[in-house]
Structures are given as C-alpha cells and as structure tokens.
CSV table of C-alpha atoms and ligand atoms in Angstrom, one decimal:
chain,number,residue,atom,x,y,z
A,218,UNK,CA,117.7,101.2,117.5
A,219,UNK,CA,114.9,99.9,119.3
A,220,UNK,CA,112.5,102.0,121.3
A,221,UNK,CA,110.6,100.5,124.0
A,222,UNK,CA,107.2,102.5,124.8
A,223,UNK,CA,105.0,102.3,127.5
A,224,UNK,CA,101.7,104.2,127.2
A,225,UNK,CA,100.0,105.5,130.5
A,226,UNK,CA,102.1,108.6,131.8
A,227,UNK,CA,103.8,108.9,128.1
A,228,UNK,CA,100.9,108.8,125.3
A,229,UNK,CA,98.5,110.0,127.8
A,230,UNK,CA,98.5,111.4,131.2
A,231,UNK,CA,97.8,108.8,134.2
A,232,UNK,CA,94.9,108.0,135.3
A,233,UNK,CA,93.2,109.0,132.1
A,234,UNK,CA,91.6,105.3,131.3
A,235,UNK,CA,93.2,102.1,130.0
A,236,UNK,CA,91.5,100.8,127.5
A,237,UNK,CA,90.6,102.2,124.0
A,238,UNK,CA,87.3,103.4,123.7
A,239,UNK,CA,86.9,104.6,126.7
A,240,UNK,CA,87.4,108.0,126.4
A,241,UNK,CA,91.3,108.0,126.4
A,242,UNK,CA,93.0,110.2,123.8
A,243,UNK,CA,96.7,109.7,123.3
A,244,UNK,CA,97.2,113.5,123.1
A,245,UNK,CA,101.2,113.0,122.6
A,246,UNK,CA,101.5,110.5,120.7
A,247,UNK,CA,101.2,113.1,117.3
A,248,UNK,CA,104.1,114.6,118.6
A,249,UNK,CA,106.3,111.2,119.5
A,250,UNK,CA,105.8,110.2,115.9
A,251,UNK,CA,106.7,113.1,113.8
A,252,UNK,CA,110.3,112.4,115.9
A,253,UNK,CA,110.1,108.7,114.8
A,254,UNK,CA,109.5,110.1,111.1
A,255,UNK,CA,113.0,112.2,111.7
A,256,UNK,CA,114.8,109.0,112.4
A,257,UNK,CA,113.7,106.2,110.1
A,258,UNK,CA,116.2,103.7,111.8
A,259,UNK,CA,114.2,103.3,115.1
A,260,UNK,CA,111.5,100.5,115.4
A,261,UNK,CA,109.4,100.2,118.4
A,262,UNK,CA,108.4,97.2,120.7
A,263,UNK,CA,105.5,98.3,123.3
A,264,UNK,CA,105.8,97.5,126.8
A,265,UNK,CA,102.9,99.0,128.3
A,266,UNK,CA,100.7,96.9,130.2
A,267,UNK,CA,97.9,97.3,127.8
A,268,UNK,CA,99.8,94.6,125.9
A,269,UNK,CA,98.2,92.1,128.7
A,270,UNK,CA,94.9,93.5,127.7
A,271,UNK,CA,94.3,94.0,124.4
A,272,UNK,CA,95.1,92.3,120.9
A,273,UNK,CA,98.1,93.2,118.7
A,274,UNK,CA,96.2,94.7,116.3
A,275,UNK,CA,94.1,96.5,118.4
A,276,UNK,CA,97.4,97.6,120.8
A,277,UNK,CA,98.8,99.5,117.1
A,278,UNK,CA,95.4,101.1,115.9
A,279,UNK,CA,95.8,104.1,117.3
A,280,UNK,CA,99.5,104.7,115.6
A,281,UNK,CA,99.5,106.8,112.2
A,282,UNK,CA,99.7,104.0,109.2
A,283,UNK,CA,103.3,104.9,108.4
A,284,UNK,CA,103.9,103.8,111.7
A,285,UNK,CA,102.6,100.7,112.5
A,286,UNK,CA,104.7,98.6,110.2
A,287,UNK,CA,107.8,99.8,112.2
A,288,UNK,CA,106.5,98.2,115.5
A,289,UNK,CA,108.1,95.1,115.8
A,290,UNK,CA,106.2,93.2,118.7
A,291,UNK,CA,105.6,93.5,122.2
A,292,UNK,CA,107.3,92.6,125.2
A,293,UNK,CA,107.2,89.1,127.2
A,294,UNK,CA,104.5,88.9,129.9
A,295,UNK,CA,104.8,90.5,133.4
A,296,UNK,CA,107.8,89.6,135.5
A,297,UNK,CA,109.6,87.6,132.7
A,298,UNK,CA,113.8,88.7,132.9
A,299,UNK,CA,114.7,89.5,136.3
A,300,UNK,CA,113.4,87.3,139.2
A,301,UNK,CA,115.0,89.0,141.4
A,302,UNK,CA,114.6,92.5,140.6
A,303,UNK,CA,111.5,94.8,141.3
A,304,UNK,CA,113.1,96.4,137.7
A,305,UNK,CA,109.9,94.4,136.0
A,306,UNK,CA,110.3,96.6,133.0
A,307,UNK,CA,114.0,96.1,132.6
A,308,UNK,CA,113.6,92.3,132.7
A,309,UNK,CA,110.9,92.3,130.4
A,310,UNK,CA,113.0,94.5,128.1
A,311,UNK,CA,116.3,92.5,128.2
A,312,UNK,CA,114.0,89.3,127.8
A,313,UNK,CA,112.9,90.7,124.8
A,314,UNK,CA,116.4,91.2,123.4
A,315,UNK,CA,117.6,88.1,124.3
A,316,UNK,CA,114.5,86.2,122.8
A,317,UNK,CA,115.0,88.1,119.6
A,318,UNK,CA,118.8,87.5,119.3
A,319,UNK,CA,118.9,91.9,119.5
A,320,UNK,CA,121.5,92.0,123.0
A,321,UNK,CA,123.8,94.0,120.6
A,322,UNK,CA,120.4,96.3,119.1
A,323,UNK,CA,120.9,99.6,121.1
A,324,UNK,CA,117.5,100.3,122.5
A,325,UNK,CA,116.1,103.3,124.5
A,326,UNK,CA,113.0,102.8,127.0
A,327,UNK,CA,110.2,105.6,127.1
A,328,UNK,CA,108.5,105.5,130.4
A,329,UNK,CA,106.8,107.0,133.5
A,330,UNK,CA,108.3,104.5,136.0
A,331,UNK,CA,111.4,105.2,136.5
A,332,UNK,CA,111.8,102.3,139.6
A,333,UNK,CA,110.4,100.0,136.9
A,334,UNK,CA,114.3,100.3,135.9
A,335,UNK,CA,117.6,99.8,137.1
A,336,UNK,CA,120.7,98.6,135.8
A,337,UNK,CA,119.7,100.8,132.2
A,338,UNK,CA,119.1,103.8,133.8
A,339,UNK,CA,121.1,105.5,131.2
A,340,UNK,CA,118.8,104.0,128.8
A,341,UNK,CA,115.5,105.6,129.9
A,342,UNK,CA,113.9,108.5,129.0
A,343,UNK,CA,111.4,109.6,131.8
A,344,UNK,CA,107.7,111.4,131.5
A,345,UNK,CA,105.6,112.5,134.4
A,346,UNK,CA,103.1,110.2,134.9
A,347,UNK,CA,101.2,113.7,134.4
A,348,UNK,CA,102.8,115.4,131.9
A,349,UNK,CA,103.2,113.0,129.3
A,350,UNK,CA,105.5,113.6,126.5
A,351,UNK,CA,106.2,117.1,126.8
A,352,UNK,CA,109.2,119.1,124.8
A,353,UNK,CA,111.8,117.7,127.0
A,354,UNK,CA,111.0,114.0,127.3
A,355,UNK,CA,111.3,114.8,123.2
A,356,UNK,CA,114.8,116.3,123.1
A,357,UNK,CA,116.1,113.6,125.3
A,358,UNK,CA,114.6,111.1,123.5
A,359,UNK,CA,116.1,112.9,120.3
A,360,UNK,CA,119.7,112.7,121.6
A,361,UNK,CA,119.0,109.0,122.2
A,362,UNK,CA,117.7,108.7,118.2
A,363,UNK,CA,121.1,110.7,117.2
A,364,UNK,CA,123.8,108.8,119.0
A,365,UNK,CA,122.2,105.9,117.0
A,366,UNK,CA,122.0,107.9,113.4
A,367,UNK,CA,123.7,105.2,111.3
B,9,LIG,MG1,103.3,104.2,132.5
C-alpha cells in the first residue's frame, strides 16, 4: 500500500509557512508516524507541492529516521496525468503509478484538497486545511492501512 502525503493542511495547519526553517513545525506529523509504525507494509510517496521547492533530501528531513527509508519518491511535476481535469492531485498520483509499473499497488491519498480529487474519492482521506491530522483523519486513514493488512 502506498500512501500519498501532502503536507500543508495535513503535517501542519495552512497558512503556517512553506518552507523549512521558517518557523513551520509539523505538529502532526509524530502522530501520522506512530500509525505508519502499526502498519509496516505502507510506503509513502509525497505530493505536496514543497516537492517543487525543495530537494529530496531536504523534502524527508523532517521524518523520524525509521521513516525515511520507507518513502519511495515523489510525485511527477504539477499538472502531469489528467489534462483535462482540475483533479491535479489525482493525475499526478495515477502518473505516478503508472510511471512506476504500481496501477495494481492499492494506494490511499492524505490531503486537505479535497477538489484536488475526483474519480478516487474513495481513496482520500481528508484534513481541514486547519485542523491537520486530528484523531479522525487517523482512524480513517487506519481503516485504509487495515483493508491492506497482508
Ligand atoms: Mg494541502
């Protein structure tokens, strides 16, 4: 199972900052990995727009050490996937799967914007872009992580 994680809204509440160093703590993301640490299976690809921005290695820093290694990548530029959608997200999601020969990988997307998606609604886990990733984006998330238990 692949998780798909965008950052502003989810690790951190909106409008917090954008770039490290600034003064932006992701406050949730302790939480979001002691639920990665329950399910060993699920590896991460990040497809917050701070991938445009910042370096690979500098994109994973803030993620515990046992972490890191389980994040596979990021996803293709802005607008790659579906032309003809407004679902940016979604196309840069399936563009990843397809680029990685993973169509079959079940994958579940962790994200504020919820228009950002479309045809995979049922494969999204929403935040408030100002709550963040509270108890309840966690047990939905957690029922994604079961289903996919091997
Ligand atoms: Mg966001």
């Amino acid at each position: 199972m692949i998780l798909f994680l965008d950052f502003d809204g989810v690790l951190h509440l909106e409008g917090e900052g954008h770039l490290p160093n600034d003064g932006t703590d992701f406050c949730f993301l302790p939480s979001l990995e002691a639920l990665l640490r329950e399910f060993p299976h699920v590896r991460l690809v990040i497809s917050s727009s701070w991938r445009e921005r910042l370096a690979f290695e500098a994109l994973i820093a803030p993620f515990a050490e046992d972490i890191r290694p389980r994040i596979l990548g990021v996803t293709p530029p802005r607008g790659s996937g579906l032309s003809h959608s407004f679902a940016h997200r979604e196309g840069e999601i399936l563009a990843w799967l397809q680029a990685h020969a993973a169509a079959g990988e079940p994958w579940v997307a962790l994200d504020d914007a919820e228009w950002q998606f479309d045809r995979h609604k049922d494969r999204l886990v929403v935040c408030g872009s100002f709550v963040g990733f509270d108890a309840e984006a966690c047990a939905a998330l957690r029922v994604h992580f079961e289903s996919t238990r091997p």
